[in-house]
Structure formats: structure tokens, C-alpha cells
Short mmCIF file of C-alpha atoms in Angstrom, two decimals:
data_model
loop_
_atom_site.label_atom_id
_atom_site.label_comp_id
_atom_site.label_asym_id
_atom_site.label_seq_id
_atom_site.Cartn_x
_atom_site.Cartn_y
_atom_site.Cartn_z
CA MET A 20 41.25 114.49 125.07
CA THR A 21 42.14 115.51 128.56
CA THR A 22 40.77 117.31 131.53
CA VAL A 23 41.60 120.99 131.50
CA PRO A 24 40.67 123.90 133.71
CA LYS A 25 37.50 125.51 132.47
CA THR A 26 37.24 129.15 131.63
CA THR A 27 34.85 131.44 133.41
CA THR A 28 32.59 131.61 130.37
CA SER A 29 32.25 127.82 130.00
CA ASN A 30 31.65 127.48 133.71
CA GLN A 31 28.81 129.97 133.56
CA ASN A 32 27.30 128.12 130.59
CA GLN A 33 27.49 124.79 132.38
CA GLN A 34 25.72 126.17 135.41
CA SER A 35 23.02 127.75 133.31
CA ILE A 36 22.32 124.49 131.42
CA SER A 37 22.50 121.97 134.24
CA PRO A 38 23.55 123.14 137.69
CA GLN A 39 23.22 119.59 139.08
CA VAL A 40 25.96 118.09 136.86
CA ASP A 41 29.11 116.94 138.68
CA GLU A 42 32.11 118.71 137.13
CA LYS A 43 34.24 115.53 137.38
CA MET A 44 31.85 113.77 135.02
CA LEU A 45 32.19 116.33 132.25
CA LEU A 46 34.14 115.53 129.09
CA HIS A 47 36.46 118.34 128.12
CA LEU A 48 38.16 118.80 124.78
CA SER A 49 41.54 120.42 124.20
CA THR A 50 44.16 120.63 121.51
CA SER A 51 47.39 118.60 121.61
CA PRO A 52 49.79 117.90 123.20
CA HIS A 53 47.88 115.79 125.74
CA ILE A 54 50.88 114.26 127.48
CA ARG A 55 51.66 116.49 130.43
CA GLN A 56 55.03 116.70 132.19
CA PRO A 57 54.64 117.38 135.91
CA MET A 58 57.97 119.26 135.99
CA ALA A 59 58.23 122.73 134.48
CA VAL A 60 61.10 123.75 132.19
CA PRO A 61 63.14 125.57 134.89
CA GLU A 62 63.00 122.54 137.16
CA ILE A 63 64.08 120.20 134.34
CA MET A 64 66.97 122.50 133.47
CA LYS A 65 68.08 122.64 137.11
CA TRP A 66 68.09 118.84 137.35
CA VAL A 67 70.20 118.55 134.16
CA ILE A 68 72.61 121.16 135.52
CA LEU A 69 72.79 119.19 138.77
CA ALA A 70 73.47 116.00 136.80
CA LEU A 71 76.42 117.73 135.11
CA MET A 72 78.01 118.67 138.43
CA PRO A 73 79.99 115.40 138.80
CA ALA A 74 81.57 116.04 135.39
CA PHE A 75 82.26 119.66 136.31
CA VAL A 76 83.84 118.70 139.65
CA SER A 77 86.04 116.10 137.94
CA SER A 78 87.12 118.75 135.41
CA VAL A 79 88.22 121.02 138.25
CA ILE A 80 90.12 118.15 139.90
CA PHE A 81 91.99 117.23 136.72
CA PHE A 82 92.34 120.61 134.96
CA GLY A 83 92.32 123.11 137.83
CA TRP A 84 91.27 126.75 137.87
CA ARG A 85 91.08 127.08 134.09
CA SER A 86 88.09 124.76 134.14
CA ILE A 87 86.31 127.11 136.55
CA MET A 88 87.31 130.18 134.52
CA LEU A 89 86.10 128.77 131.19
CA THR A 90 82.83 127.60 132.72
CA VAL A 91 82.12 130.98 134.32
CA VAL A 92 82.95 132.82 131.08
CA SER A 93 80.87 130.46 128.93
CA VAL A 94 77.81 130.49 131.21
CA GLY A 95 78.04 134.25 131.76
CA SER A 96 78.32 134.92 128.02
CA ALA A 97 75.38 132.65 127.21
CA VAL A 98 73.11 134.23 129.83
CA GLY A 99 74.22 137.75 128.92
CA THR A 100 73.63 137.16 125.21
CA GLU A 101 70.12 135.82 125.80
CA TRP A 102 69.25 138.72 128.11
CA PHE A 103 70.59 141.34 125.70
CA ILE A 104 68.86 139.97 122.59
CA ASN A 105 65.53 139.63 124.37
CA LYS A 106 65.92 143.14 125.74
CA TYR A 107 66.89 144.59 122.35
CA PHE A 108 63.96 143.01 120.51
CA LYS A 109 61.59 143.70 123.43
CA ARG A 110 60.85 140.04 124.01
CA PRO A 111 60.02 138.46 127.36
CA CYS A 112 63.11 137.72 129.43
CA THR A 113 63.77 133.95 129.32
CA ILE A 114 66.97 133.64 131.32
CA LYS A 115 64.99 132.47 134.35
CA ASP A 116 64.23 129.14 132.63
CA TYR A 117 67.96 128.27 133.05
CA SER A 118 68.26 126.98 129.48
CA ALA A 119 70.98 129.54 128.72
CA VAL A 120 72.87 128.44 131.83
CA LEU A 121 72.67 124.83 130.66
CA THR A 122 73.84 125.73 127.14
CA GLY A 123 76.82 127.64 128.51
CA LEU A 124 77.71 124.82 130.89
CA LEU A 125 77.48 122.12 128.22
CA LEU A 126 79.56 124.20 125.85
CA ALA A 127 82.21 124.82 128.50
CA LEU A 128 82.53 121.09 129.18
CA ASN A 129 83.40 120.70 125.47
CA PHE A 130 86.39 123.04 125.72
CA PRO A 131 90.04 122.05 126.16
CA ALA A 132 91.54 123.57 129.29
CA THR A 133 93.96 125.64 127.20
CA LEU A 134 91.26 127.45 125.24
CA PRO A 135 91.53 131.29 125.35
CA TRP A 136 88.67 132.91 127.27
CA TRP A 137 87.57 135.07 124.36
CA THR A 138 87.03 131.98 122.23
CA ALA A 139 84.61 130.74 124.86
CA VAL A 140 82.72 134.03 124.58
CA ILE A 141 82.43 133.68 120.79
CA GLY A 142 81.17 130.12 121.08
CA SER A 143 78.52 131.03 123.64
CA VAL A 144 77.29 134.03 121.64
CA PHE A 145 77.01 131.88 118.51
CA ALA A 146 75.16 129.11 120.36
CA ILE A 147 72.58 131.42 121.91
CA ALA A 148 72.16 134.06 119.20
CA LEU A 149 72.29 131.97 116.02
CA ALA A 150 71.52 128.38 117.03
CA LYS A 151 68.77 129.17 119.54
CA LEU A 152 67.19 132.65 119.49
CA ALA A 153 67.40 133.15 115.71
CA PHE A 154 64.91 130.30 115.34
CA GLY A 155 62.53 131.50 118.03
CA GLY A 156 64.19 130.42 121.28
CA LEU A 157 63.80 127.33 123.43
CA GLY A 158 61.50 124.81 121.79
CA SER A 159 61.93 126.16 118.27
CA ASN A 160 65.61 125.45 117.66
CA PHE A 161 66.23 122.44 115.40
CA ILE A 162 69.82 121.73 116.45
CA ASN A 163 71.43 121.53 119.86
CA PRO A 164 72.78 125.05 120.59
CA ALA A 165 75.80 123.88 122.62
CA LEU A 166 76.87 121.45 119.90
CA ALA A 167 76.36 124.11 117.26
CA GLY A 168 78.63 126.43 119.23
CA ARG A 169 81.28 123.74 119.54
CA ALA A 170 81.08 122.88 115.82
CA PHE A 171 81.48 126.56 114.96
CA LEU A 172 84.58 126.87 117.14
CA VAL A 173 86.12 123.65 115.78
CA ALA A 174 85.66 124.96 112.23
CA SER A 175 86.85 128.49 113.06
CA TYR A 176 89.63 127.83 115.58
CA PRO A 177 90.74 124.20 115.01
CA ALA A 178 94.17 124.66 116.61
CA ALA A 179 92.79 126.18 119.80
CA MET A 180 90.00 123.58 120.07
CA THR A 181 92.42 120.65 119.71
CA ASN A 182 95.24 121.91 121.92
CA PHE A 183 94.99 119.54 124.87
CA ASN A 184 97.21 119.51 127.92
CA ALA A 185 98.00 116.78 130.42
CA PRO A 186 95.66 116.60 133.44
CA PHE A 187 96.77 116.50 137.04
CA PHE A 188 97.58 112.97 138.24
CA GLY A 189 97.80 111.59 134.67
CA SER A 190 98.97 111.96 131.08
CA ILE A 191 97.35 113.06 127.83
CA SER A 192 97.23 109.57 126.33
CA GLY A 193 96.42 107.66 129.49
CA ILE A 194 98.90 104.99 128.37
CA ASP A 195 102.07 104.34 130.32
CA GLY A 196 105.11 105.48 128.36
CA VAL A 197 103.05 107.17 125.62
CA SER A 198 102.56 110.93 125.55
CA GLY A 199 101.56 113.67 123.18
CA ALA A 200 98.28 112.59 121.58
CA THR A 201 94.83 112.14 123.08
CA PRO A 202 93.40 108.62 123.57
CA LEU A 203 91.30 108.73 120.37
CA SER A 204 94.20 110.04 118.30
CA ASN A 205 96.46 107.32 119.68
CA ILE A 206 94.20 104.42 118.74
CA LYS A 207 93.40 105.92 115.34
CA ASP A 208 97.10 106.34 114.54
CA ALA A 209 97.82 102.78 115.68
CA PHE A 210 95.17 101.34 113.35
CA LEU A 211 96.36 103.47 110.44
CA ALA A 212 99.98 102.39 111.02
CA GLY A 213 98.96 98.73 111.31
CA ASN A 214 100.69 98.25 114.68
CA PHE A 215 97.64 98.17 116.96
CA ASP A 216 98.28 96.15 120.13
CA PRO A 217 95.13 95.59 122.25
CA GLN A 218 97.15 94.91 125.40
CA LEU A 219 98.90 98.28 125.16
CA PHE A 220 95.59 100.14 125.03
CA SER A 221 94.02 98.06 127.79
CA SER A 222 96.23 99.91 130.29
CA ALA A 223 94.36 103.14 129.44
CA LEU A 224 90.87 101.86 130.30
CA ARG A 225 91.26 102.61 134.00
CA SER A 226 92.40 106.19 133.32
CA LEU A 227 89.56 106.70 130.84
CA SER A 228 87.07 105.62 133.50
CA ILE A 229 88.52 107.95 136.14
CA GLY A 230 89.24 110.91 133.88
CA ASN A 231 92.98 111.63 134.28
CA VAL A 232 93.57 111.74 130.51
CA GLY A 233 93.75 114.48 127.93
CA GLY A 234 90.62 115.82 126.26
CA CYS A 235 87.86 118.34 126.74
CA ILE A 236 87.41 119.23 130.38
CA GLY A 237 83.99 117.64 130.85
CA GLU A 238 84.33 114.48 128.78
CA THR A 239 87.27 112.67 130.33
CA SER A 240 85.65 111.06 133.39
CA ALA A 241 83.31 108.23 132.36
CA ILE A 242 82.32 107.56 135.98
CA ALA A 243 81.20 111.18 136.54
CA LEU A 244 79.17 111.24 133.33
CA LEU A 245 77.48 107.91 134.09
CA LEU A 246 76.60 109.18 137.57
CA GLY A 247 74.93 112.21 135.99
CA GLY A 248 73.12 109.94 133.55
CA LEU A 249 71.70 107.88 136.42
CA ILE A 250 70.27 111.07 137.95
CA LEU A 251 68.51 111.96 134.71
CA VAL A 252 67.12 108.44 134.27
CA TRP A 253 65.96 108.40 137.91
CA LYS A 254 64.10 111.70 137.42
CA ARG A 255 62.77 110.41 134.07
CA ILE A 256 64.14 113.47 132.30
CA ILE A 257 65.82 111.47 129.53
CA ASP A 258 64.69 108.38 127.63
CA ILE A 259 67.21 105.58 128.06
CA ARG A 260 66.54 104.42 124.49
CA ILE A 261 68.72 107.13 122.91
CA PRO A 262 71.94 106.68 124.95
CA LEU A 263 71.62 102.88 124.94
CA SER A 264 71.08 102.61 121.18
CA TYR A 265 73.79 105.23 120.53
CA ILE A 266 76.47 103.71 122.77
CA GLY A 267 75.43 100.15 121.88
CA THR A 268 75.79 100.82 118.15
CA VAL A 269 79.27 102.30 118.60
CA PHE A 270 80.28 99.35 120.79
CA ILE A 271 79.02 96.71 118.33
CA LEU A 272 80.56 98.32 115.25
CA PHE A 273 83.97 98.72 116.89
CA TRP A 274 83.72 95.16 118.22
CA LEU A 275 83.24 93.96 114.64
CA SER A 276 86.44 95.80 113.69
CA ASN A 277 88.34 95.35 116.94
CA GLY A 278 91.73 94.59 115.37
CA SER A 279 92.55 91.64 117.65
CA GLY A 280 91.92 88.96 115.02
CA SER A 281 89.08 87.38 117.01
CA PHE A 282 85.59 88.18 118.25
CA PHE A 283 85.41 85.92 121.28
CA ASN A 284 88.33 86.69 123.55
CA SER A 285 88.96 89.42 126.08
CA ALA A 286 91.21 91.33 123.66
CA SER A 287 88.30 91.75 121.24
CA LEU A 288 86.48 93.89 123.83
CA ILE A 289 89.30 96.37 124.35
CA THR A 290 88.73 98.44 121.20
CA PRO A 291 84.94 98.90 121.61
CA THR A 292 85.27 99.62 125.34
CA TYR A 293 88.06 102.09 124.65
CA HIS A 294 85.92 103.97 122.11
CA VAL A 295 82.95 104.12 124.48
CA LEU A 296 85.02 105.58 127.32
CA ALA A 297 87.25 107.89 125.25
CA GLY A 298 86.29 111.23 123.71
CA GLY A 299 82.89 112.85 124.01
CA LEU A 300 80.67 109.82 123.40
CA LEU A 301 79.24 109.54 126.92
CA LEU A 302 78.81 113.31 127.27
CA GLY A 303 77.06 113.52 123.91
CA ALA A 304 74.92 110.40 124.25
CA ILE A 305 73.65 111.21 127.76
CA PHE A 306 73.35 115.00 127.78
CA MET A 307 73.10 116.21 124.16
CA ALA A 308 71.54 113.52 121.99
CA THR A 309 68.70 113.34 124.53
CA ASP A 310 67.81 117.03 124.16
CA MET A 311 64.01 117.15 124.36
CA VAL A 312 63.73 119.76 121.63
CA THR A 313 66.03 118.28 119.01
CA SER A 314 65.42 114.53 119.44
CA PRO A 315 62.47 112.43 118.18
CA ILE A 316 59.33 112.12 120.27
CA THR A 317 58.35 108.56 119.27
CA PRO A 318 59.92 105.50 120.96
CA LYS A 319 60.91 103.89 117.65
CA GLY A 320 62.22 107.22 116.42
CA ARG A 321 64.47 107.59 119.42
CA ILE A 322 66.04 104.18 118.78
CA ILE A 323 66.56 105.03 115.10
CA PHE A 324 68.04 108.37 116.13
CA GLY A 325 70.48 106.70 118.54
CA ILE A 326 71.52 104.08 115.98
CA GLY A 327 72.06 106.81 113.37
CA CYS A 328 74.26 108.78 115.76
CA GLY A 329 76.24 105.62 116.49
CA VAL A 330 76.76 104.73 112.84
CA LEU A 331 77.91 108.26 112.01
CA THR A 332 80.26 108.41 115.00
CA PHE A 333 81.80 105.06 114.03
CA THR A 334 82.17 106.15 110.41
CA ILE A 335 83.90 109.42 111.29
CA ARG A 336 86.19 107.85 113.89
CA LYS A 337 87.05 104.83 111.75
CA PHE A 338 87.28 106.29 108.26
CA GLY A 339 87.35 110.07 108.65
CA GLY A 340 90.28 112.36 109.17
CA TYR A 341 88.97 113.50 112.55
CA PRO A 342 89.48 111.24 115.61
CA GLU A 343 86.22 112.36 117.27
CA GLY A 344 82.81 112.45 115.60
CA VAL A 345 80.16 112.88 118.29
CA THR A 346 79.43 116.56 117.61
CA TYR A 347 78.77 116.27 113.90
CA SER A 348 76.93 112.96 114.28
CA ILE A 349 74.33 114.42 116.62
CA LEU A 350 73.99 117.62 114.61
CA LEU A 351 73.43 115.68 111.37
CA MET A 352 70.82 113.49 113.03
CA ASN A 353 69.14 116.60 114.50
CA LEU A 354 68.43 117.70 110.92
CA ILE A 355 66.36 114.60 110.09
CA VAL A 356 64.38 114.41 113.34
CA PRO A 357 61.16 115.69 111.67
CA LEU A 358 61.51 112.96 109.03
CA ILE A 359 62.06 110.29 111.69
CA ASP A 360 59.01 111.44 113.63
CA ARG A 361 56.92 111.44 110.48
CA TYR A 362 57.65 107.81 109.59
CA THR A 363 57.57 106.42 113.13
CA ARG A 364 54.34 108.13 114.16
CA PRO A 365 52.00 105.62 115.88
CA LYS A 366 48.70 104.80 114.23
CA ILE A 367 45.73 106.83 115.35
CA TYR A 368 43.43 104.78 117.56
CA GLY A 369 40.51 103.53 115.44
CA GLU A 370 42.17 104.52 112.16
CA VAL A 371 41.08 102.43 109.16
CA MET A 372 43.66 101.76 106.49
CA LYS A 373 42.71 102.93 103.01
CA ARG A 374 42.25 100.25 100.38
CA ASP A 375 43.61 100.69 96.87
#
């Protein structure tokens, strides 16, 4: 139950029955949802876009004009696709809610700087047309459109999506004297070869925090992503439960398999810290796993969702053939969100349990 604006008809009825009744004392009934968000969708989208600006600026600093070009192409393609499809099917124009801009921006931040521009167009069209509008548009999609676009490109153009170059002011690996592979590929190869040295990888932690390492243009700077996350938490746009449970699960699982031979020395913290800072974990946990449409609505469900994403990311990175794992982890957990919500739904106030 909540207070809602009355229609003209109900207002006339109220006056005819009892003109002396104070309107504030009336009990109004309405259908769910009863939890109201003071911010409208366009304002929420603009705040999320603003929160991504530190990551975008860092991408320009470390990867130059190609970062700007890919972002413009991706955002333009996403907005253009949404406008065209709505126009073609004579639907209301929805580009003014900025969700297409956000999808294009998130997708662009998941590109390597060397990606051809036409590949960015294909990814944006897929994300908007098939992952979002085919299911009814914003609010009806069951998977994150930007992640779906990235997954499609990784499956269709694996060489282009994994062709990383060295950033300005740094190297691809972030490790002094080591070049060629990205940070996640380096540590995975070291574990597989049995020659993992925690002290060698500790030298990369500073570069991973700043962002002057190889990788997708928007995922390399942990500081920029955390700054954006603080903005979203401050505006209460995201629930801190999902990123904390997601990142915490990854940290704990890699701490348990840290490769240093101990759990209680400084070397044991290098592997889990490295995996939190490297790759797309922070970008995915803060900006994609927290998607309001494709994440659970219950508090317990959000924790379960975050833990599930963390377990899947650890499994793929540790045992899979792919050094990353954030994209497919979130997408797989998106698929079971209705099930999570169903079994974590709070009891109805006053509900009496049935007896056998």
C-alpha cells in the first residue's frame, strides 16, 4: 500500500460521499512495486555515465586517440541502432533515457585499443538489437546488453578481441623485464609452468592500480574504477552487496590457492590482490554485475549473485583455458536471477506457515 495521486473520478466520488474528509487521512491502494526511486531512469543513466568518466579519461591517457575513436563509434552505433529499430517498428523513441549511450560506453571500455572500428559497430548492434530490444527494451532484457555484445565479439573475433598493445608510460605485462602477455595471462602461465614467484608479480601491483598495463581500454586502472564506484555508492545507485561479495569471493578463493606455500605472510596476499586488480573484475563487479535489470532484487539474492559470479570467475581463471572470466560469469548468473529471487523472497508480513 502506498499513497498515490488520485484520479479525477475517485476525487469526485470522495467529495460526493464525504466532503469534510482530509485527503491526507485517506488510505489508498495500488499495485506493486511500492518502493519508489526518487531518481528517474535518465538521471540514473547519466550518473552511471559520469561514474565511468574516470575510467574513460584513464583510457585516453594510456591508449590515446584510438580510445576516443572506439568509444565514439560504439556509442554512436548503439544509439543509432536503438533509434532505427524503434523507428522501423513504430515504437516510442527511447534514446533519451541514455541507456543506449551507457551500453555503448560500457562496451567500448571492454575493447582492446587495437580493435577495428567496424568490429565495434557489430558489437554495439548486437548488444542493442538482440540483447536488449529483441526482448522488449530496457527493463525486459534478462542479460546485460554490453556483456552480451562483448561475449559475441569474443566468440566471433577472438584474435581481434585479444590483440592487446602496450599503453603509454608502461608495458603490456606491467612487470619489469617481462613483455608480450597481459597480466592475467602472465600469472596463469606461471602457475601452469610451476615457476610462480610471488615477488616477481608484486612489482606489477602498482601498475595495475594506476592502469599503465595491457588490457581492455577501460579495465586497466583500478583507481579510476574505484572512484567511479564510490560515486555510484554515494548516489545509492548500486547496492554494495554485489561488488563486495563478488570481489571478496575472488580474493578469498585465490588466497586459498595463492601459490606461496603459506596463508599468513605478505606473499600470500600477492596472488589474490593481483587477480582483483587485473583484468575486468572491478569493471564488471561495479558497473555490470550491479545492473538493476539483470541482478536480483532481494538483499540475500544479491549476495548469492555476487558469490556465484566470484566462484565462476575463479573457476574460469584458475582451471579454464581463458585467462579472464568476468564476462561469462556475470552472463551465466544473469540467467538464474529469477530463480535466486524466487528462493530469497522475504516472507509476506502476517503470513502463516502451512502445516502438513
